[in-house]
C-alpha cells in the first residue's frame, strides 16, 4: 500500500452519485447504511440529480466528480433505470480507488478515461435485500465494506466484460452552472459547430474575449468547452446535454 | 449500552431536517452550533425542503430519512410554522436514538411506527436564545449535547403527552424523485383508487409490468406505492402529496 | 492558542460557499482537493447558489453562514465572475478564523461586521494551476493547508488594502426560504419603506401579529427584517434581493 493510500485509509471517503433528487429520504437511508458499515467514513455528495435517461451524461458527472479523490476512496453510484430487472450489481477497482454501481453502462466514461485496467466483481445479493431498494440494501453495504478496508474479492465473484456504452458521437456532455457547454471533444480543434452556429474564436480564459462573445477553450477537465463572457452559452445556443457537435478544422 | 450503541458513540451522527430551503445560511448557523457542541459529529442532511404547511408529509420524510440510522444517532428537525408562539421544544428518545424538535405533531409518524415507548423532556430555554431562531439557539445545542453523550434527562423536565396528529385518512404521503406516489396504505390491498383512477395491476418491480402501465407495489418502506414503468405516476395521475386515496378490495 | 481554538484544531472545519450550482462536479473536485490536503476535515456546505452578479448579496450569505463557526474554522468562498482576469487570490484571518477567496469585494460585509482587524496574504499560485479552475487548484489547497494547521504567512506575501465594496444604500440583502426580507438596516427604525409600501407595524415574533399582516422585526442576525404571518412577504411586496429600502422615522 502506498503512503497516500495508507493515509487515506485512516480517513475513508465515500462519495454518492444518484438520481434520487435532492432531499430524498432514500439518500438518507443509503447514508445510514454507509455509516452503519463504516462509521468513520467522510460522506461526500457528488450529485443527486444526474439523468437516468442519459447514462452518458450521468457517467460524465460521475467521472468528473470522483476522479480527483485520493487513492482508497469509494464511489457509490446509483443511477438505475433498470432496478429490479436483469443487470449485475458490481464493484470495480481502478488503480487504488473503487466504484460500486449497477453494470448498466454508467461506468463507461470512467473505464474509457482511466489509465488502469479495471478489476471487477459481481456483488453478492444479501438475502434480505428489498427488490425495490438495492441502493440501500446491496450497493451501500458493499461500498461501506470497501471503505472499511475489505478487499474487492471478498464482495463477490470476479467478472470480466463490464457493460460499456459505445463511444458517443461528439456531443454536449454537460452544461455547467454558468451555462458553459462541456463537449466530448478533446483539443486540438480549430472550432466547434453547435447546431447551425460555428464557434471559431479561441480563448484561454474569459478575460481573453469581449463581453458577449462566444468562444471555445480547453476546460479544466481536458475537454473542449464553449462559453461566453458575461453571459450563458446555453441560452445563446439553446443547447443542453445531448445535442451533437462537430469539430471544425 | 449495547455494542452497537457503544461503537456509534465513538462516531456520533446528527441528521438535519428543516424547511429552511437548500443553501440557507440558517442551516449553516445550526451546523455551526452542532459542531461547537459536538465537534466530532458526522452531520447528515436529510432534507431542507420539507413542507411546513403539511406536517404529516414533513413527518413522513423525517421518519423515512432517519429510521435506518444506528442506535445513538440524534435527529434534529426544525419545521416550525409556530416559531415564537406557544409550543414546547422537546427531545424524545425512541429505543437508543433521539429526536429533537418542536412539539407540534411533526413526530407523529415516528411515534406511530416505532415499537418503542417514547421518553420525552421539554427542553430548557437558554436565556440568550433568539426568539426568532430557536433552531440555532435552543434545538441545536440540545442535539449536540445528546450526540456528545449527555443523558436525555439532563436537558429538561420529563414530559408526557406529546402532540400527535390524528392518523390521517389514506393519502399520498410523499412523491419520490421518480414520480412514484407513496401512500399511507399498508399491504395487503387489492388495488388503490387515486382520484377517479383505479390502479389494480400489482407488480413486484418495475420490470414486472409493461412500459407506461400504472401499477401498485409494496415499496421499500413498507407502504403501498403507485408507479409506472418508464414514466412518472405523479404526472399521469396529477397527484402530489395530500390527495386522498382509497384501498380497493 | 485558546482552549476553544485548540479543541477545534482537533476537528477542523472547512465550509464552502460557491456559485457553481448544487450537484456540480466542480464542487466535488474542490472537496477532493480539500480532503487530499486535510483528510480529517469536516466539510460544511453553506450554499452553492449564491449570486455572482450581486457580490453584496453573496457576501451576506457568506457572512451569515460562516460567522458562527468556532475559532480555527476555515471558510472557502469561490464566487468569482472574474476568474482568469486580474484580481488577487487571498487568505484573510479575522480573529482566529480564516476566509479564502478572490479579492473582488466578496469579503466586504465580513470585514465591515467583524470586530477584528484583518490580516491578509496574497496566495502563491501553484505552477500547475488550471487557468479556468482556480477553485480546485489554488483556493482549495490553501484552505486545506490552513485547516491542517499551517500559518497564514506560509501561504503568501502579506497584503494590505483588501477590495471593499462601498457600503450599500439601504437594500434587501437576502430573501430567506420563508419569503422574509432581510434588509441592511439595523435597529432602531420606526418602520421600513419597500417600494411604495410603508411597513410600520413592529412585532417581536410571528405570533405577535395577525395572520396576513406585514410587520418588521429585528431578525436573528441583527438586521431589520420584514415578514408576514402565514404568508410570504416577498410575494406580497414583489421584492427580491436588491431593491432599495428606506428607514422610516
XYZ file of C-alpha atoms in Angstrom:
747
model
C 0.000 0.000 0.000
C 1.348 3.431 -0.878
C 1.754 6.102 1.768
C -1.089 8.102 0.229
C -3.402 5.081 0.265
C -2.433 4.353 3.841
C -3.161 7.911 4.946
C -6.485 7.889 3.109
C -7.383 4.590 4.758
C -7.352 6.351 8.118
C -9.990 8.792 6.843
C -12.044 6.823 4.353
C -14.107 8.766 1.851
C -17.323 7.561 0.232
C -18.942 9.698 -2.440
C -22.560 9.427 -3.626
C -23.988 9.992 -7.092
C -27.676 9.247 -7.632
C -30.799 10.312 -9.470
C -32.979 10.287 -6.323
C -33.336 14.065 -6.212
C -32.019 16.417 -3.524
C -33.619 15.955 -0.125
C -34.754 12.400 -0.788
C -35.090 10.193 2.289
C -33.742 7.393 0.090
C -30.390 9.151 0.022
C -30.559 9.428 3.809
C -31.326 5.705 4.063
C -28.273 4.945 1.923
C -26.124 7.163 4.144
C -27.425 5.356 7.222
C -26.340 2.054 5.661
C -22.935 3.507 4.752
C -22.327 4.826 8.270
C -23.555 1.576 9.813
C -20.895 -0.282 7.834
C -18.155 2.340 8.113
C -18.913 4.864 10.879
C -15.637 6.726 10.368
C -16.323 7.488 6.684
C -16.497 11.028 5.350
C -19.504 11.162 3.027
C -19.391 13.489 0.023
C -22.411 14.149 -2.172
C -21.457 14.490 -5.830
C -24.962 14.941 -7.236
C -28.415 13.531 -6.619
C -29.836 14.967 -9.817
C -27.999 13.160 -12.593
C -30.046 11.980 -15.551
C -31.293 8.391 -15.506
C -32.369 8.678 -19.133
C -28.948 9.865 -20.330
C -26.385 7.499 -18.829
C -23.598 9.094 -20.863
C -24.209 12.443 -19.173
C -24.669 10.796 -15.759
C -21.412 8.921 -16.319
C -19.703 12.192 -17.151
C -20.785 13.749 -13.841
C -19.629 10.613 -12.031
C -16.238 10.719 -13.769
C -15.780 14.472 -13.318
C -16.895 14.410 -9.721
C -14.934 11.405 -8.497
C -11.654 11.367 -10.387
C -9.770 13.730 -8.053
C -10.314 11.846 -4.814
C -7.336 10.219 -3.147
C -6.417 6.549 -3.538
C -8.593 4.373 -1.354
C -11.746 6.397 -1.899
C -15.014 4.614 -2.673
C -17.610 5.967 -5.086
C -21.182 4.766 -4.872
C -23.332 5.445 -7.922
C -26.993 4.514 -8.016
C -28.477 5.566 -11.328
C -30.500 2.645 -12.311
C -33.422 2.867 -14.696
C -33.484 -0.938 -14.665
C -33.727 -1.517 -10.916
C -35.225 -4.927 -10.343
C -34.590 -6.012 -13.920
C -31.618 -8.040 -15.014
C -28.323 -6.211 -14.753
C -25.493 -7.080 -12.481
C -24.552 -5.108 -9.388
C -20.797 -4.601 -9.492
C -17.796 -3.214 -7.643
C -14.903 -2.074 -9.779
C -11.359 -1.169 -8.813
C -9.399 1.271 -10.975
C -5.949 1.893 -9.573
C -6.417 2.211 -5.825
C -9.999 3.511 -5.860
C -13.381 1.832 -6.085
C -16.707 2.364 -7.816
C -19.868 0.498 -6.771
C -22.733 0.669 -9.263
C -25.171 -1.224 -11.437
C -23.470 -2.641 -14.527
C -25.580 -0.700 -16.995
C -23.002 1.407 -18.785
C -22.843 4.152 -16.159
C -19.130 3.485 -15.676
C -18.285 3.683 -19.405
C -16.567 7.048 -19.308
C -14.560 6.159 -16.222
C -13.384 2.963 -17.920
C -12.514 4.863 -21.128
C -10.604 7.646 -19.386
C -8.768 5.610 -16.753
C -5.166 4.557 -17.396
C -5.833 1.469 -15.265
C -7.231 -1.925 -16.159
C -10.442 -2.485 -14.209
C -10.783 -5.312 -11.741
C -14.432 -6.151 -11.149
C -16.671 -8.403 -9.103
C -20.387 -9.095 -9.240
C -21.821 -8.240 -5.834
C -23.420 -10.998 -3.823
C -27.046 -10.138 -3.001
C -27.886 -10.221 0.713
C -30.963 -12.386 1.225
C -32.928 -9.600 2.890
C -32.351 -7.050 0.123
C -35.514 -5.199 -0.917
C -36.221 -5.754 -4.603
C -37.072 -2.060 -4.934
C -34.214 -0.526 -2.968
C -30.917 -2.128 -3.829
C -29.152 1.187 -3.231
C -29.653 0.756 0.494
C -29.595 -3.000 0.824
C -26.985 -4.113 -1.698
C -24.840 -1.266 -3.030
C -24.353 0.742 0.180
C -23.193 -2.195 2.338
C -20.681 -3.126 -0.379
C -19.349 0.441 -0.574
C -19.086 0.620 3.215
C -17.203 -2.689 3.314
C -14.648 -1.413 0.808
C -14.249 1.858 2.719
C -13.720 -0.158 5.895
C -10.837 -1.956 4.220
C -12.404 -5.120 2.868
C -10.824 -6.482 -0.315
C -12.725 -6.356 -3.587
C -12.620 -10.121 -3.987
C -14.460 -10.599 -0.696
C -17.607 -8.995 -2.134
C -18.363 -11.412 -4.940
C -17.199 -13.390 -7.914
C -14.663 -11.893 -10.331
C -16.223 -10.721 -13.505
C -14.917 -9.733 -16.915
C -16.701 -7.781 -19.605
C -18.355 -4.822 -17.923
C -21.100 -3.155 -19.941
C -19.658 -0.256 -21.910
C -21.679 2.251 -23.876
C -20.401 2.939 -27.371
C -18.126 5.929 -27.545
C -20.668 8.636 -28.311
C -20.625 10.851 -31.367
C -19.236 14.262 -30.441
C -21.826 15.831 -28.190
C -22.524 18.149 -25.306
C -21.836 16.033 -22.238
C -22.878 18.522 -19.611
C -23.870 22.140 -19.140
C -22.248 23.650 -16.096
C -23.892 26.043 -13.660
C -22.648 29.052 -15.612
C -24.121 27.853 -18.895
C -20.841 26.664 -20.401
C -21.151 23.646 -22.686
C -18.748 20.824 -21.935
C -18.340 18.806 -25.135
C -16.847 15.363 -25.567
C -14.244 16.808 -27.964
C -10.618 16.891 -26.972
C -8.161 19.503 -28.157
C -6.833 20.455 -30.564
C -9.781 21.644 -32.646
C -9.977 24.664 -34.914
C -13.503 25.417 -33.729
C -16.776 23.800 -32.772
C -20.065 23.704 -34.600
C -23.140 23.546 -32.339
C -26.291 23.203 -34.363
C -26.084 25.922 -37.003
C -23.529 28.032 -35.127
C -19.790 27.789 -35.733
C -17.650 28.940 -32.837
C -14.185 29.766 -34.163
C -12.909 32.205 -31.566
C -10.387 30.549 -29.263
C -9.690 31.888 -25.793
C -7.679 30.751 -22.820
C -9.848 32.426 -20.187
C -12.988 34.511 -20.024
C -10.849 37.597 -19.696
C -9.345 36.985 -23.131
C -12.524 37.691 -25.103
C -15.013 40.513 -25.379
C -18.178 40.516 -23.280
C -20.962 38.682 -25.100
C -18.619 36.854 -27.431
C -18.844 33.063 -27.879
C -15.507 31.276 -27.667
C -14.104 27.814 -27.155
C -11.386 26.779 -24.767
C -9.912 23.713 -23.152
C -11.673 23.366 -19.828
C -10.204 22.215 -16.542
C -11.312 18.664 -17.319
C -9.395 18.443 -20.586
C -12.386 18.737 -22.894
C -13.285 21.473 -25.334
C -15.872 23.803 -23.802
C -17.907 26.651 -25.203
C -18.517 29.757 -23.161
C -19.401 33.390 -23.452
C -18.020 36.167 -21.287
C -20.652 37.787 -19.088
C -23.337 35.526 -20.496
C -24.612 31.981 -20.779
C -23.640 29.913 -23.808
C -26.524 27.505 -23.174
C -29.057 30.316 -23.532
C -27.327 31.824 -26.572
C -27.141 28.475 -28.336
C -30.263 26.835 -26.987
C -28.132 23.851 -26.029
C -28.496 21.288 -23.282
C -26.816 17.943 -22.701
C -27.230 15.745 -25.718
C -27.017 17.836 -28.872
C -24.381 16.707 -31.299
C -21.472 18.958 -32.011
C -18.867 18.894 -34.766
C -15.214 19.738 -34.569
C -14.121 22.306 -37.124
C -10.775 22.079 -38.838
C -25.142 0.103 26.466
C -25.153 -2.333 23.561
C -22.035 -2.913 21.473
C -23.653 -1.183 18.511
C -24.555 1.840 20.612
C -21.057 1.968 22.001
C -19.485 1.853 18.549
C -21.861 4.538 17.292
C -20.987 6.704 20.289
C -17.421 6.898 19.011
C -18.700 8.352 15.739
C -21.806 10.300 16.655
C -24.266 11.115 13.893
C -26.611 14.095 13.837
C -29.111 14.408 10.999
C -30.930 17.602 9.975
C -34.443 18.009 8.612
C -35.754 21.550 8.075
C -37.895 23.743 5.882
C -35.241 26.480 5.565
C -34.526 25.759 1.919
C -31.281 24.436 0.421
C -28.342 26.806 0.725
C -29.820 28.738 3.630
C -27.280 30.366 5.942
C -29.671 29.435 8.763
C -28.826 25.782 8.175
C -25.138 26.699 8.279
C -25.677 28.532 11.566
C -27.355 25.440 13.009
C -24.436 23.285 11.860
C -22.005 25.699 13.493
C -23.905 25.288 16.763
C -23.928 21.494 16.378
C -20.180 21.316 15.728
C -19.467 23.737 18.567
C -21.245 21.357 20.940
C -20.036 18.104 19.365
C -17.042 18.701 17.054
C -16.642 15.007 16.281
C -20.190 14.612 14.934
C -20.900 13.461 11.408
C -23.656 15.718 10.061
C -26.134 14.283 7.570
C -28.679 16.434 5.736
C -31.996 14.641 5.324
C -33.895 17.466 3.616
C -34.144 21.219 3.933
C -37.227 21.436 1.775
C -39.923 19.638 3.738
C -43.336 21.229 3.863
C -44.154 23.427 6.846
C -47.793 23.553 5.827
C -48.146 19.749 5.655
C -46.675 18.374 8.869
C -47.873 14.866 8.033
C -45.757 14.855 4.860
C -42.825 16.510 6.653
C -43.104 13.888 9.381
C -43.047 11.164 6.761
C -39.763 12.457 5.320
C -38.357 12.676 8.844
C -39.426 9.111 9.616
C -38.252 7.688 6.293
C -34.961 9.560 6.394
C -33.964 8.848 9.978
C -35.240 5.386 10.837
C -32.225 3.467 9.482
C -29.514 5.225 11.448
C -27.655 3.290 14.098
C -28.521 3.393 17.792
C -27.165 6.532 19.406
C -27.887 8.770 16.444
C -29.538 12.147 17.012
C -32.089 13.655 14.652
C -32.720 17.375 14.665
C -35.935 18.518 12.999
C -36.834 22.169 12.718
C -40.116 22.523 10.878
C -41.930 25.038 12.884
C -44.710 27.186 11.484
C -45.335 28.349 15.025
C -41.844 29.553 15.926
C -42.153 32.094 18.686
C -45.674 31.009 19.557
C -46.585 28.575 22.279
C -45.452 25.034 21.629
C -42.913 23.111 23.598
C -39.400 22.350 22.388
C -38.755 18.677 23.090
C -36.206 15.901 22.926
C -37.564 12.391 22.532
C -35.845 9.050 22.911
C -37.172 6.050 20.996
C -35.091 2.958 21.638
C -31.480 4.139 21.632
C -31.923 7.093 19.272
C -33.040 10.680 19.757
C -35.208 13.243 18.019
C -35.076 16.947 18.888
C -37.946 19.022 17.540
C -40.816 21.362 18.295
C -43.764 19.506 19.821
C -46.195 20.393 17.054
C -47.107 16.980 15.671
C -44.045 16.619 13.440
C -43.051 13.453 15.296
C -46.468 11.788 14.957
C -45.491 9.235 12.355
C -42.296 8.307 14.169
C -44.298 7.752 17.352
C -46.928 5.691 15.485
C -44.405 3.492 13.663
C -41.899 2.955 16.450
C -42.058 -0.237 18.505
C -40.650 1.729 21.445
C -42.362 3.799 24.103
C -41.141 7.386 23.839
C -39.306 9.045 26.677
C -39.524 12.824 26.362
C -38.340 16.012 28.019
C -39.233 19.636 27.480
C -36.029 21.481 26.612
C -34.854 24.223 28.944
C -34.541 27.519 27.067
C -31.102 29.146 27.295
C -31.531 32.755 28.401
C -29.761 34.173 25.362
C -31.892 32.282 22.818
C -33.125 34.467 19.965
C -36.924 34.494 19.840
C -36.773 34.125 16.056
C -34.073 31.467 15.733
C -34.628 28.661 18.175
C -33.155 26.189 15.684
C -29.709 27.597 16.352
C -30.051 28.701 19.954
C -32.215 26.031 21.526
C -32.632 22.915 19.385
C -29.081 22.601 18.018
C -27.310 22.829 21.392
C -29.653 20.152 22.750
C -28.985 17.846 19.789
C -25.232 18.391 20.135
C -25.394 17.607 23.855
C -27.157 14.304 23.179
C -24.643 13.412 20.454
C -21.827 14.201 22.867
C -23.267 11.666 25.274
C -25.416 13.745 27.615
C -28.438 11.966 29.036
C -31.929 12.970 27.954
C -32.960 13.870 31.497
C -30.174 16.435 31.729
C -31.844 18.584 29.061
C -35.110 19.369 30.772
C -38.128 18.186 32.681
C -39.769 14.868 31.795
C -42.923 15.281 29.840
C -45.800 13.030 28.941
C -48.371 13.552 26.242
C -46.523 14.621 23.123
C -48.681 16.257 20.458
C -49.844 13.646 17.958
C -51.659 14.378 14.732
C -54.681 12.218 14.094
C -53.937 9.195 11.983
C -54.652 10.628 8.557
C -57.213 9.269 6.153
C -55.487 7.202 3.477
C -53.469 9.699 1.425
C -50.397 10.305 -0.663
C -47.680 10.936 1.892
C -44.885 11.787 -0.492
C -43.965 11.769 -4.153
C -40.458 10.493 -4.723
C -37.966 11.882 -7.230
C -39.127 9.418 -9.885
C -42.759 10.418 -9.585
C -43.865 7.371 -7.600
C -46.669 8.014 -5.111
C -46.012 6.749 -1.608
C -49.390 6.247 0.069
C -50.147 5.732 3.730
C -51.768 2.372 2.928
C -50.148 -0.821 4.100
C -50.412 -4.122 2.288
C -52.337 -6.160 1.539
C -54.668 -4.199 -0.730
C -56.379 -5.371 -3.881
C -55.707 -2.071 -5.586
C -55.643 1.669 -4.989
C -58.008 4.359 -6.150
C -56.384 7.766 -6.717
C -58.970 10.346 -7.614
C -61.016 8.797 -10.405
C -58.373 6.228 -11.378
C -58.341 2.688 -10.044
C -54.961 1.013 -10.118
C -55.491 -2.745 -9.947
C -52.322 -4.063 -11.558
C -49.932 -5.434 -8.941
C -46.214 -5.719 -9.604
C -43.200 -6.601 -7.546
C -40.722 -4.497 -9.513
C -40.763 -2.136 -12.475
C -39.514 -4.937 -14.650
C -42.689 -6.907 -13.991
C -45.033 -4.583 -15.879
C -45.264 -3.141 -19.357
C -43.775 0.280 -20.120
C -46.335 3.010 -19.478
C -48.514 0.830 -17.264
C -49.647 2.040 -13.816
C -49.159 -0.498 -11.056
C -49.021 -0.715 -7.303
C -46.407 -2.416 -5.208
C -45.121 -2.571 -1.668
C -42.264 -0.102 -1.547
C -39.043 -0.437 0.384
C -40.602 1.460 3.302
C -43.460 -0.983 3.741
C -46.194 1.219 2.267
C -48.226 0.736 -0.864
C -46.783 2.813 -3.706
C -48.002 3.575 -7.188
C -45.579 3.731 -10.082
C -45.391 3.434 -13.813
C -42.580 1.824 -15.742
C -40.617 4.303 -17.858
C -42.856 7.148 -16.752
C -43.961 9.272 -13.845
C -47.091 8.313 -11.928
C -47.403 11.823 -10.499
C -47.713 13.306 -13.988
C -50.075 10.594 -15.188
C -52.350 10.986 -12.171
C -51.867 14.663 -11.465
C -51.095 13.755 -7.877
C -48.937 15.415 -5.279
C -48.651 14.941 -1.531
C -52.051 15.263 0.053
C -54.712 13.772 -2.202
C -56.772 11.109 -0.576
C -56.569 7.587 -1.849
C -58.784 4.569 -1.264
C -57.819 0.985 -0.875
C -59.652 -1.336 -3.233
C -60.769 -4.784 -2.141
C -3.907 29.378 21.268
C -7.140 29.455 23.243
C -8.710 26.264 24.579
C -11.567 26.602 22.107
C -9.173 27.011 19.184
C -7.186 24.009 20.365
C -10.276 21.836 20.595
C -11.435 22.973 17.158
C -7.993 22.206 15.734
C -8.548 18.543 16.554
C -11.693 18.587 14.406
C -11.014 21.120 11.669
C -13.972 22.564 9.825
C -13.925 23.874 6.259
C -17.059 25.496 4.855
C -17.799 26.053 1.163
C -19.676 28.900 -0.499
C -19.796 28.982 -4.292
C -21.915 29.866 -7.312
C -21.269 26.523 -9.057
C -24.809 25.263 -8.573
C -25.929 22.291 -6.463
C -24.691 18.943 -7.739
C -21.788 20.394 -9.694
C -18.820 18.074 -10.150
C -16.670 21.189 -9.713
C -17.751 21.326 -6.089
C -16.834 17.650 -5.766
C -13.414 18.343 -7.285
C -12.855 21.114 -4.745
C -13.848 18.762 -1.926
C -11.409 16.156 -3.229
C -8.643 18.772 -3.082
C -9.696 19.804 0.435
C -9.695 16.213 1.719
C -6.388 15.476 -0.016
C -4.829 18.350 1.934
C -6.716 17.813 5.199
C -8.318 14.337 5.325
C -9.642 14.861 8.841
C -11.646 17.985 7.937
C -15.391 18.199 8.403
C -16.779 19.825 5.247
C -19.878 22.001 5.531
C -21.725 23.358 2.501
C -23.026 26.867 3.087
C -24.510 27.449 -0.372
C -23.593 26.672 -3.948
C -26.181 29.006 -5.377
C -25.072 32.466 -4.304
C -25.276 35.219 -6.891
C -22.130 36.006 -8.872
C -23.723 39.148 -10.256
C -24.617 40.533 -6.813
C -21.492 40.253 -4.690
C -23.137 42.195 -1.862
C -25.840 39.531 -1.544
C -23.296 36.706 -1.967
C -21.157 38.338 0.712
C -24.166 38.484 3.002
C -24.765 34.731 2.672
C -21.065 34.135 3.312
C -21.137 36.334 6.414
C -24.408 34.910 7.737
C -23.386 31.334 7.036
C -19.866 31.399 8.426
C -19.871 33.767 11.378
C -20.994 31.231 13.987
C -18.307 28.625 13.424
C -15.736 28.045 16.136
C -12.282 29.616 16.175
C -9.938 27.796 13.835
C -12.550 27.181 11.169
C -11.708 27.863 7.524
C -14.186 29.300 5.027
C -13.625 28.812 1.330
C -15.595 31.111 -0.951
C -15.383 30.830 -4.710
C -17.673 33.381 -6.289
C -15.602 34.786 -8.999
C -17.069 36.456 -12.063
C -13.517 37.481 -12.952
C -11.839 34.074 -12.869
C -8.753 34.231 -15.051
C -8.738 38.022 -15.053
C -6.682 40.163 -12.748
C -7.755 40.006 -9.121
C -5.726 38.629 -6.293
C -6.418 35.313 -4.602
C -6.287 35.917 -0.866
C -6.485 34.303 2.547
C -7.710 36.501 5.365
C -7.626 35.947 9.109
C -10.252 37.626 11.290
C -9.787 36.727 14.927
C -8.963 33.019 14.970
C -10.826 32.055 11.784
C -9.912 32.162 8.111
C -11.533 33.079 4.809
C -10.013 32.060 1.458
C -11.453 33.846 -1.565
C -10.812 36.008 -4.590
C -10.177 39.623 -3.595
C -13.123 41.020 -5.504
C -15.232 42.538 -2.745
C -16.911 39.311 -1.683
C -15.492 39.707 1.816
C -16.706 43.304 2.251
C -19.511 42.558 4.667
C -17.353 40.258 6.776
C -14.721 42.977 7.014
C -17.348 45.594 7.899
C -19.054 43.496 10.560
C -16.023 41.923 12.198
C -14.618 43.449 15.377
C -11.165 42.218 14.306
C -8.530 43.803 12.120
C -7.950 41.572 9.100
C -4.584 40.003 8.435
C -4.260 39.038 4.781
C -1.887 37.378 2.339
C -1.937 37.062 -1.422
C -1.901 33.347 -2.231
C 1.045 31.979 -4.173
C -0.148 30.323 -7.393
C 0.968 26.699 -7.802
C 2.607 26.300 -11.218
C 0.214 23.574 -12.315
C -2.965 25.561 -11.517
C -5.557 25.438 -14.291
C -6.341 28.947 -15.532
C -10.035 28.056 -15.579
C -10.332 26.241 -12.250
C -8.548 28.103 -9.506
C -11.148 26.900 -7.009
C -9.655 23.422 -7.151
C -6.025 24.200 -7.875
C -5.348 27.346 -5.884
C -8.054 28.164 -3.334
C -8.814 24.641 -2.059
C -5.188 23.673 -1.333
C -4.752 26.930 0.593
C -7.904 26.322 2.645
C -6.826 22.747 3.376
C -3.380 23.942 4.475
C -4.930 26.380 6.950
C -7.289 23.703 8.263
C -4.311 21.377 8.699
C -2.686 23.981 10.887
C -0.424 25.903 8.545
C 0.105 29.562 9.419
C -1.375 32.276 7.236
C 2.026 33.747 6.462
C 3.207 30.480 4.949
C 0.703 30.820 2.093
C 1.948 34.021 0.502
C 3.049 37.596 0.889
C 1.301 39.875 3.386
C -1.058 42.259 1.780
C -2.821 45.415 2.863
C -5.804 47.068 1.267
C -8.325 44.352 0.504
C -11.001 45.284 -2.027
C -14.086 46.567 -0.213
C -17.386 47.334 -1.852
C -18.908 50.647 -0.861
C -21.355 50.351 1.988
C -24.558 49.855 0.045
C -27.582 52.108 0.233
C -30.242 50.513 2.426
C -31.422 47.472 0.487
C -32.806 43.968 0.661
C -29.740 41.805 1.221
C -31.400 38.451 1.049
C -34.806 36.789 0.946
C -34.966 33.757 3.186
C -36.702 30.498 2.403
C -39.916 31.683 4.041
C -40.091 34.865 1.978
C -38.906 37.194 4.727
C -36.867 40.175 3.503
C -33.577 40.700 5.302
C -32.638 44.350 4.888
C -29.302 46.014 5.535
C -30.958 48.312 8.091
C -30.088 47.999 11.745
C -32.470 48.799 14.566
C -33.888 51.016 15.789
C -36.149 52.116 12.956
C -39.717 53.352 13.158
C -40.674 51.398 10.068
C -39.427 50.392 6.646
C -40.485 51.576 3.220
C -40.153 48.964 0.470
C -41.016 50.420 -2.888
C -44.359 52.165 -2.384
C -45.287 50.231 0.757
C -44.596 51.507 4.255
C -44.390 48.829 6.903
C -44.978 50.436 10.299
C -46.203 47.513 12.364
C -43.492 46.246 14.703
C -43.533 42.719 16.076
C -41.187 40.610 18.105
C -42.286 37.251 16.672
C -44.727 35.960 14.109
C -47.111 35.123 16.880
C -47.376 38.795 17.826
C -49.208 39.897 14.693
C -52.361 38.933 12.863
C -52.241 36.402 10.022
C -51.584 38.152 6.706
C -50.224 41.301 8.323
C -46.874 42.769 7.212
C -44.562 43.657 10.081
C -40.921 44.408 10.744
C -38.728 42.934 13.409
C -35.106 42.538 14.357
C -34.048 39.196 12.944
C -31.679 36.693 14.494
C -28.798 38.251 12.537
C -29.305 41.713 13.985
C -30.822 43.312 10.877
C -34.295 44.643 10.338
C -36.426 42.090 8.528
C -39.896 42.246 7.034
C -42.242 39.322 7.339
C -45.872 38.387 7.250
C -47.545 35.813 9.441
C -48.821 32.805 7.489
C -47.620 34.313 4.227
C -44.640 35.381 2.185
C -43.500 38.992 2.324
C -41.551 38.594 -0.921
C -44.717 37.682 -2.794
C -46.775 40.401 -1.125
C -44.193 43.075 -1.892
C -42.783 41.711 -5.121
C -39.337 42.056 -3.614
C -36.141 40.126 -4.212
C -32.535 40.820 -3.258
C -31.507 44.227 -4.475
C -34.429 46.647 -4.153
C -33.686 49.699 -2.124
C -35.500 50.239 1.111
C -35.846 53.297 3.316
C -35.932 53.511 7.052
C -38.941 55.368 8.388
C -38.663 57.621 11.402
